[in-house]
Short mmCIF file of C-alpha atoms in Angstrom, two decimals:
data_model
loop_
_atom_site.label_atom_id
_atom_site.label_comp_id
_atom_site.label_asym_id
_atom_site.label_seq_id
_atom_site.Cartn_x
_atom_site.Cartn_y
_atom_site.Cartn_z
CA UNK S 1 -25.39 6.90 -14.60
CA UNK S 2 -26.31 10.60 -14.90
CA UNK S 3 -24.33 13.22 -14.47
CA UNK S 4 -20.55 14.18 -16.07
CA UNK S 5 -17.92 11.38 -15.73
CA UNK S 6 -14.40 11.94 -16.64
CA UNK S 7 -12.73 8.77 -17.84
CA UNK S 8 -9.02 7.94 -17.50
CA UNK S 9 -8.32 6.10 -20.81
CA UNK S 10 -5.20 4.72 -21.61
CA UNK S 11 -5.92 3.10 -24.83
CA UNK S 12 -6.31 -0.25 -24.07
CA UNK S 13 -9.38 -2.31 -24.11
CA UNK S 14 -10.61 -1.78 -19.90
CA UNK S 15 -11.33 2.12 -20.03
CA UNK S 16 -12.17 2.00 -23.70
CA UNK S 17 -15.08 -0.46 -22.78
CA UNK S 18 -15.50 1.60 -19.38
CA UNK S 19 -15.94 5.07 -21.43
CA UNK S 20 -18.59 2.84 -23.74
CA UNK S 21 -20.64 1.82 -20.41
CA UNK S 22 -20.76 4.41 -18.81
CA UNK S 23 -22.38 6.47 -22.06
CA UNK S 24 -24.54 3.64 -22.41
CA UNK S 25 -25.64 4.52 -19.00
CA UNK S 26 -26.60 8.02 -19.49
CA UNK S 27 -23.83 9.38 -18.52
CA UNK S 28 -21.87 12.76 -20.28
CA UNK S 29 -18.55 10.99 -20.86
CA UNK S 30 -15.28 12.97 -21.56
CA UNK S 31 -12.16 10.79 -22.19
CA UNK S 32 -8.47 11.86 -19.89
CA UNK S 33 -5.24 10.82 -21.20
CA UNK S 34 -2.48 10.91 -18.87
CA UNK S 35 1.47 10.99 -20.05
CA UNK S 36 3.13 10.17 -17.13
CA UNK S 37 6.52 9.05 -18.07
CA UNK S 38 8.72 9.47 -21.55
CA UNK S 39 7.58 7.23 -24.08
CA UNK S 40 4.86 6.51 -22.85
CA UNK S 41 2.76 7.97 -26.19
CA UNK S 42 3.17 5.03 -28.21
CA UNK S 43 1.21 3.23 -25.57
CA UNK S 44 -1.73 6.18 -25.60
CA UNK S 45 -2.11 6.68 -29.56
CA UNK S 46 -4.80 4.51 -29.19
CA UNK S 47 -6.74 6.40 -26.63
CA UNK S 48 -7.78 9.28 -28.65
CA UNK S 49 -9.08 6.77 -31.46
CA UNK S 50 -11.08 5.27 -29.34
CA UNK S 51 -12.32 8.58 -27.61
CA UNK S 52 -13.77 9.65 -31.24
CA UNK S 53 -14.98 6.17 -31.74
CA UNK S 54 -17.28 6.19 -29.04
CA UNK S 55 -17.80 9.72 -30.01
CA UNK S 56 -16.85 11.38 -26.42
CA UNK S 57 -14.91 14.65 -26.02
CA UNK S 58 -10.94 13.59 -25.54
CA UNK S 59 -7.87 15.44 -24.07
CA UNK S 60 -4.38 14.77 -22.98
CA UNK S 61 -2.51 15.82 -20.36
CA UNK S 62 1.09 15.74 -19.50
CA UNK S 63 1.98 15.05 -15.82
CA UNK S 64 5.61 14.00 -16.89
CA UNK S 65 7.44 16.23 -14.26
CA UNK S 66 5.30 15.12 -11.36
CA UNK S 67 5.24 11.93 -11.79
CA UNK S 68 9.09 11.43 -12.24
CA UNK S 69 9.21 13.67 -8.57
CA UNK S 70 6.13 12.05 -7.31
CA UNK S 71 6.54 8.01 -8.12
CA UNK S 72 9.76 7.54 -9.88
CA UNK S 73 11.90 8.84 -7.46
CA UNK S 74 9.75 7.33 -4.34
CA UNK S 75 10.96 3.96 -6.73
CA UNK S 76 14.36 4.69 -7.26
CA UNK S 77 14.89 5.89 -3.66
CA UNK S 78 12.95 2.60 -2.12
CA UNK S 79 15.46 0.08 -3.74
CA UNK S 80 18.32 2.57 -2.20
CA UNK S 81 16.93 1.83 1.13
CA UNK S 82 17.12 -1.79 1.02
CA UNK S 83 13.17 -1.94 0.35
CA UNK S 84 11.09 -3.14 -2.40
CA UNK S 85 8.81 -0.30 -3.49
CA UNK S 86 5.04 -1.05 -4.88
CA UNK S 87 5.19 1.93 -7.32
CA UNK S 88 1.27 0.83 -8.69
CA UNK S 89 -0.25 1.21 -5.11
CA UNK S 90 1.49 4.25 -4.24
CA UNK S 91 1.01 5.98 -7.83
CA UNK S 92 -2.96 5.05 -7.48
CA UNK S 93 -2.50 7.03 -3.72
CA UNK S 94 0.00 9.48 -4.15
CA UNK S 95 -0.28 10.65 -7.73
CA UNK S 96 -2.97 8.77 -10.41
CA UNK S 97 -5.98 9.35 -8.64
CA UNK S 98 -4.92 13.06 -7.47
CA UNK S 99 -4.11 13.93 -10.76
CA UNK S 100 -7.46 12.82 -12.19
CA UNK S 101 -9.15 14.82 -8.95
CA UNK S 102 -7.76 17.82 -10.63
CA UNK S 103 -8.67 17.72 -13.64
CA UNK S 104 -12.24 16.12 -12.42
CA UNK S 105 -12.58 19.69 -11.32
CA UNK S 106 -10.93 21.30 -14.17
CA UNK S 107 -13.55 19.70 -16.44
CA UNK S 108 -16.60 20.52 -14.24
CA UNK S 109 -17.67 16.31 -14.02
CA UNK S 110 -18.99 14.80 -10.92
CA UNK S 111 -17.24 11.85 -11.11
CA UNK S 112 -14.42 9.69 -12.05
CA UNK S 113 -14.11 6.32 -13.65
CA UNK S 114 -11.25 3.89 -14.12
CA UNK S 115 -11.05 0.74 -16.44
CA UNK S 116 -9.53 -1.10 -12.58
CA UNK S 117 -11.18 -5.17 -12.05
CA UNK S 118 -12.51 -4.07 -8.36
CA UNK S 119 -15.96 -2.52 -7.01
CA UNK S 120 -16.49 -0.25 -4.09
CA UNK S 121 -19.87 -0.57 -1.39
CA UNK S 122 -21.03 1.81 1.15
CA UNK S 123 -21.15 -0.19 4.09
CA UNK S 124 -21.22 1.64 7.87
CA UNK S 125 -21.32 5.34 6.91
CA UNK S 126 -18.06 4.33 4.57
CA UNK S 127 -16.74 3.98 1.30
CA UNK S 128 -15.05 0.63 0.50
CA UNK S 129 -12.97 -0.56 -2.18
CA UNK S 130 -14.04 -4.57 -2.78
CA UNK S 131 -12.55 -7.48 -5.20
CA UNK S 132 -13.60 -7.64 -8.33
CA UNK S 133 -16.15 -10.18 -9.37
CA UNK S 134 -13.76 -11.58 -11.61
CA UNK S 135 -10.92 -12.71 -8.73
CA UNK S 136 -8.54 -13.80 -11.57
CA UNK S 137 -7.98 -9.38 -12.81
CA UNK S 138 -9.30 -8.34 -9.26
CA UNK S 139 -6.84 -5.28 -8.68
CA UNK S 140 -8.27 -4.70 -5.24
CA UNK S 141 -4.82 -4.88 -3.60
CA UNK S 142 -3.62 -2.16 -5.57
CA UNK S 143 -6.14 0.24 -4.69
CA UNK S 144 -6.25 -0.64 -1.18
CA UNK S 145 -4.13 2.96 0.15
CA UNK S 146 -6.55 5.29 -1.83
CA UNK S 147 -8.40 7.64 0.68
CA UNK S 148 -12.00 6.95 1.08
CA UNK S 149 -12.65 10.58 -0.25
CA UNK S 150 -11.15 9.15 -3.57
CA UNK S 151 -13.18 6.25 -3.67
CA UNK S 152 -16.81 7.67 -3.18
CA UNK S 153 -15.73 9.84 -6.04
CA UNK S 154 -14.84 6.97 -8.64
CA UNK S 155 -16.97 4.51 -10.36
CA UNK S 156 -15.35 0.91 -11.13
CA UNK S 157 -18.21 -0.85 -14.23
CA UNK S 158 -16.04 -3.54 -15.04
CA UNK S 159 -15.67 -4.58 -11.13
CA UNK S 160 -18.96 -6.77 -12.08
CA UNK S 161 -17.55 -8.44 -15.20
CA UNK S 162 -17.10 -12.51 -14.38
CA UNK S 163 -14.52 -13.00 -17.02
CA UNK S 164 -12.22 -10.46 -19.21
CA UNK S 165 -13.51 -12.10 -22.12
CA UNK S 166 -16.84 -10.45 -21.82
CA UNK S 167 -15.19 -6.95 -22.31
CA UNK S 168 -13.14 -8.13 -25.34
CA UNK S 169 -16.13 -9.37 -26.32
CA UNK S 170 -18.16 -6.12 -26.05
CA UNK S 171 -15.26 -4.57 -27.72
CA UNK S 172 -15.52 -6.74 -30.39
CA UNK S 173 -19.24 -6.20 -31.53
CA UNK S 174 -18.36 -2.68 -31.01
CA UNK S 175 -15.63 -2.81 -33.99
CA UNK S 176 -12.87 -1.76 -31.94
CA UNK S 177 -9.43 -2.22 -33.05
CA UNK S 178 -8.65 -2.51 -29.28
CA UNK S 179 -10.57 -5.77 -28.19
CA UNK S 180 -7.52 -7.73 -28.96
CA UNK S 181 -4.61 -5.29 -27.18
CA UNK S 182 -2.44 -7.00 -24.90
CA UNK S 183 -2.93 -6.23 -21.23
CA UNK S 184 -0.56 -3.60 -19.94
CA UNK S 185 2.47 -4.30 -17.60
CA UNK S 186 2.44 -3.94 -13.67
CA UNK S 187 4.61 -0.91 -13.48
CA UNK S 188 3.67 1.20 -16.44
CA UNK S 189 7.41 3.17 -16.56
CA UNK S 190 9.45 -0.35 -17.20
CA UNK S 191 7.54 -1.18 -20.27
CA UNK S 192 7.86 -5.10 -19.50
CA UNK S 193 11.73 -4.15 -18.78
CA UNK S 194 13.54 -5.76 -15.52
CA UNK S 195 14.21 -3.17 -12.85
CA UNK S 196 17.20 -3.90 -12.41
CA UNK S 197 18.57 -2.56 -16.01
CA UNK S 198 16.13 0.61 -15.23
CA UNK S 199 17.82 1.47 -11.47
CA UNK S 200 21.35 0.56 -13.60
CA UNK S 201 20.44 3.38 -15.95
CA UNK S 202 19.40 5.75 -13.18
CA UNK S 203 21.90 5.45 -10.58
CA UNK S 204 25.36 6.07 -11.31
CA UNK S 205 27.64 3.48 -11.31
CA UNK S 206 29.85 4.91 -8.48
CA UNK S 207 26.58 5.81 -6.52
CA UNK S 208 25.70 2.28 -6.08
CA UNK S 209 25.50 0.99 -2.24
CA UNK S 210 27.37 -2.05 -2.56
CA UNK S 211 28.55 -4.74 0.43
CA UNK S 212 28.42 -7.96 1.28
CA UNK S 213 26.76 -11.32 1.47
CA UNK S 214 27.08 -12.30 4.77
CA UNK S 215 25.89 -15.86 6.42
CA UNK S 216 26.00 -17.28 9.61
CA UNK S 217 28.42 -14.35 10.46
CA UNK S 218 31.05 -15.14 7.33
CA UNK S 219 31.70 -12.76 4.11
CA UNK S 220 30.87 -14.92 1.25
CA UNK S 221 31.39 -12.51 -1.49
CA UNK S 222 30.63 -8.99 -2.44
CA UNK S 223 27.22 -8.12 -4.31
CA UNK S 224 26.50 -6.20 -6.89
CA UNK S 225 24.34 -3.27 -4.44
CA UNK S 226 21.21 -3.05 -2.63
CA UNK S 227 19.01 -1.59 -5.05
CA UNK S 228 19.31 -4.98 -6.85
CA UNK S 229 18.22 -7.43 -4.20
CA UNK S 230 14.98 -7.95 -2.49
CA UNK S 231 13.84 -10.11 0.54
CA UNK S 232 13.10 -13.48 0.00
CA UNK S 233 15.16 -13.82 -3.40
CA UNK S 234 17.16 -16.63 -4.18
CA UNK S 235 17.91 -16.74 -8.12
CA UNK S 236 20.77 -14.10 -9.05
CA UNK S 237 23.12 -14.16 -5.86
CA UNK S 238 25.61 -15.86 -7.66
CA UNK S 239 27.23 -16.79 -4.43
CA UNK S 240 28.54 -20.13 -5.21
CA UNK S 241 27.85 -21.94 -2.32
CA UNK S 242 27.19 -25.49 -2.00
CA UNK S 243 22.94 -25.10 -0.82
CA UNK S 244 20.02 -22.45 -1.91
CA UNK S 245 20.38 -19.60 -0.01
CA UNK S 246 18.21 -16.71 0.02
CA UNK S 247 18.29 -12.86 1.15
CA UNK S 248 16.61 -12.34 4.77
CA UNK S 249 17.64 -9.20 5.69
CA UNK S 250 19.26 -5.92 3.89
CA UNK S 251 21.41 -3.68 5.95
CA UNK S 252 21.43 -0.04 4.13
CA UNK S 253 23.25 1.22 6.47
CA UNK S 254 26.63 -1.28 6.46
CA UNK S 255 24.86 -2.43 3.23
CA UNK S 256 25.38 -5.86 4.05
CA UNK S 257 22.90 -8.52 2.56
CA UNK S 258 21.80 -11.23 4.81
CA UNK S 259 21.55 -14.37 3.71
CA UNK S 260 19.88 -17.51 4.53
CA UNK S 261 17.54 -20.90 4.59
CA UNK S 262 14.84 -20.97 2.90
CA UNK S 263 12.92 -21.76 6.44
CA UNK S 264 14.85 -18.34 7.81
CA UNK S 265 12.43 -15.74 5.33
CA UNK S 266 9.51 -16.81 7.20
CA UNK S 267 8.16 -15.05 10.27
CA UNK S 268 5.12 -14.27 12.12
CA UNK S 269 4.50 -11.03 11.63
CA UNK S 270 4.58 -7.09 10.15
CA UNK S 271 5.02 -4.06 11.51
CA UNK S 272 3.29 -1.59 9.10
CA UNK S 273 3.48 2.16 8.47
CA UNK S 274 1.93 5.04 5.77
CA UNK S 275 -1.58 2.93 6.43
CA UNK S 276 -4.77 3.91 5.36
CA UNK S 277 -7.91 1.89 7.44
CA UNK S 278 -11.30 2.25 7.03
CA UNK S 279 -12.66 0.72 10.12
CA UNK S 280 -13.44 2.06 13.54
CA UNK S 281 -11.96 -1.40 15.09
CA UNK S 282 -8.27 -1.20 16.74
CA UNK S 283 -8.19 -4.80 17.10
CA UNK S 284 -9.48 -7.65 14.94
CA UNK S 285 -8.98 -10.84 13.01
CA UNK S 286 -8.73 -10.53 9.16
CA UNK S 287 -6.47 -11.93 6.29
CA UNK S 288 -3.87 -10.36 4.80
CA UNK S 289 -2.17 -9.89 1.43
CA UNK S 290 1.47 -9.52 1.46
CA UNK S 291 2.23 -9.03 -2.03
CA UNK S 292 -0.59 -9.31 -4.82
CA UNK S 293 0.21 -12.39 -6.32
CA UNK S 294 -0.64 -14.51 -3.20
CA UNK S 295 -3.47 -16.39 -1.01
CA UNK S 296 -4.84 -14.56 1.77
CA UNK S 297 -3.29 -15.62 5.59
CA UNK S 298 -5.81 -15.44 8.21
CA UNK S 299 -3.98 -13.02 10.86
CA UNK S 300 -4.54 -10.38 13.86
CA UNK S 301 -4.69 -6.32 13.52
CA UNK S 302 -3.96 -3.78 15.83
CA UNK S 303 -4.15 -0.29 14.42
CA UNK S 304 -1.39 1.71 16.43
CA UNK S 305 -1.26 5.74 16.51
CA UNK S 306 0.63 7.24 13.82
CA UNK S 307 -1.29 5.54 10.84
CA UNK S 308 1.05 1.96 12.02
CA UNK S 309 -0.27 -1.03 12.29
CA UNK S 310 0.92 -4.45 13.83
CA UNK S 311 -0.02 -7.71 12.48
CA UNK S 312 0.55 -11.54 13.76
CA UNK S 313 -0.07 -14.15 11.38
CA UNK S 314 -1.78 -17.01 12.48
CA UNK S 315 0.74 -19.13 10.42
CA UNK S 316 4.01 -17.50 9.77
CA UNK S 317 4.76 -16.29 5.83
CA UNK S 318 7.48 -16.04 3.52
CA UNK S 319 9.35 -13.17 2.99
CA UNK S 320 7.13 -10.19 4.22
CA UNK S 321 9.08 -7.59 2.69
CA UNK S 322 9.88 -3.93 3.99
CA UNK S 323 8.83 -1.63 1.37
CA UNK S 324 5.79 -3.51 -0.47
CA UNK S 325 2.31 -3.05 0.30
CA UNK S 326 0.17 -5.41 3.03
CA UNK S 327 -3.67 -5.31 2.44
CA UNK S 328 -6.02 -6.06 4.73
CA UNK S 329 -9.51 -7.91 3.88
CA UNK S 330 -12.69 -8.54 5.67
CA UNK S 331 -14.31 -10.90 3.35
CA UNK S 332 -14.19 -9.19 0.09
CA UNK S 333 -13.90 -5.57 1.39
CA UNK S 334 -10.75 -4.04 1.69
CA UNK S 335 -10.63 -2.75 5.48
CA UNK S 336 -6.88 -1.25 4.90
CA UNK S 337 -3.26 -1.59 4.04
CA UNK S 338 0.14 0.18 5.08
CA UNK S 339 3.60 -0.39 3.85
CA UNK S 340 5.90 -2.69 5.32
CA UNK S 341 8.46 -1.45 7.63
CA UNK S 342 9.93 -4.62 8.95
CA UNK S 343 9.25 -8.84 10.20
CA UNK S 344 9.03 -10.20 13.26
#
């Protein structure tokens, strides 16, 4: 690839083997390191290894501040609304992918690239992100909010890998002490922690918005606050009662939990908000993700004014939850996604 790429490297094994491609290529390679949270350098030591490894120009920045304002709050504040915030899509829309924009420019390169399993096609006049060759690391869900602008600007080389094995593989033969790393977590900032113990150190303990459980109309018990509970969850109530119950609906407002049957968390459809489609069509059929570890459902869009969205399921899923992420395919492209406001 000619021209000047900047690569975000974290110091794992993906943008390590993305930096060595794309040099491979042709390209004029420079290697970005982002700090994003605190603590988070024991994670990136490795980056700047690899950067002189490969032999590429390397620099670190620290985006600390933002990022706490820009994602970690938008986390924190979800779980105080009764939601269940996707921090990795709306980091890769709202902060990741700006923050590598700037200093895209700052560096004078033409383009960006990313160690992400996905690829992007220009199909129609438009930019499209699309899964991954290899389905079993595609991260095309969490890319699906990032602005087509965005996405003509970044390159994806592992996208056409088959298998992650390959990379380590390349790694390997390369001598690099990476090809054996572990895989980093879903949401960088817990470090493999449970979020509950991270909103517990957060939020004050008099701060918390705690209520009740509440089914069929009765008080059952109080519970320990909203932030801790998310649709469709059924291990952890602690409620004591004599059949599985799980959480249907939470009230931030009373914040009263809603509890019930496992056949109660299903519904027929999603109202979505914040979306971001790339399609001239306000009405179609499709299939939709409603969280990232999950099968497709064949359902109906209608893109509303306002960047909403409506969907109807052909078959009614299990706890579509307000606050996560629903992306919309068309085969393998992504057409769109929006965040969940609410079930029907």
């Amino acid at each position: 690839m000619p021209g000047k790429v900047l690569v975000a490297m974290s110091g794992g094994v993906d943008s390590t083997v993305t930096a060595y491609l794309l040099k491979k290529q042709g390209a004029d390679v420079i290697g970005l390191t982002l700090k994003m949270f605190e603590g988070q350098e024991k994670h990136l030591d490795d980056a700047g290894k690899m950067a002189a490894k490969l032999n590429i120009p390397w620099y670190f920045e620290d985006y600390t501040d933002f990022f706490r304002d820009e994602v970690i709050s938008y986390f924190i504040n979800t779980y105080r609304k009764g939601k269940t915030p996707n921090p990795c899509c709306y980091c890769n829309e709202y902060a990741k992918f700006r923050y590598l924009f700037e200093q895209m420019q700052k560096h004078n390169a033409d383009k960006i690239a990313t160690g992400h399993y996905a690829r992007k096609t220009f199909k129609n006049g438009h930019w499209f992100i699309a899964k991954a060759a290899n389905l079993k690391k595609d991260q095309s869900y969490y890319l699906s909010l990032l602005d087509e602008f965005y996405i003509g600007l970044t390159e994806f080389p592992l996208g056409e890998f088959p298998s992650k094995y390959q990379v380590r593989k390349i790694a390997e033969e390369l001598g690099l002490e990476v090809s054996g790393k572990k895989d980093s977590q879903d949401v960088c900032f817990l470090e493999g922690g449970d979020y509950r113990e991270y909103l517990s150190e957060k939020i004050p303990s008099d701060k918390i918005k705690k209520g009740n459980f509440i089914y069929k109309g009765e008080i059952l018990k109080e519970h320990e606050g909203v932030e801790f509970y998310t649709v469709g969850q059924r291990k952890g109530l602690k409620t004591g009662f004599h059949k599985p119950l799980y959480v249907v609906e939470i009230d931030p407002v009373s914040n009263n939990i809603y509890l019930g049957s496992k056949e109660e968390t299903y519904f027929k459809g999603v109202k979505l908000e914040e979306c971001n489609f790339i399609t001239e069509r306000k009405f179609f059929k499709s299939e939709i993700k409603l969280r990232y570890r999950m099968k497709s459902a064949a359902c109906t869009v209608e893109i509303l004014p306002n960047n909403e969205a409506a969907v109807l399921f052909d078959e009614k899923q299990s706890a579509p939850t307000p606050g996560q992420v629903a992306v919309i395919y068309d085969g393998d492209l992504v057409a769109g996604g929006g965040i969940i406001r609410k079930a029907f």
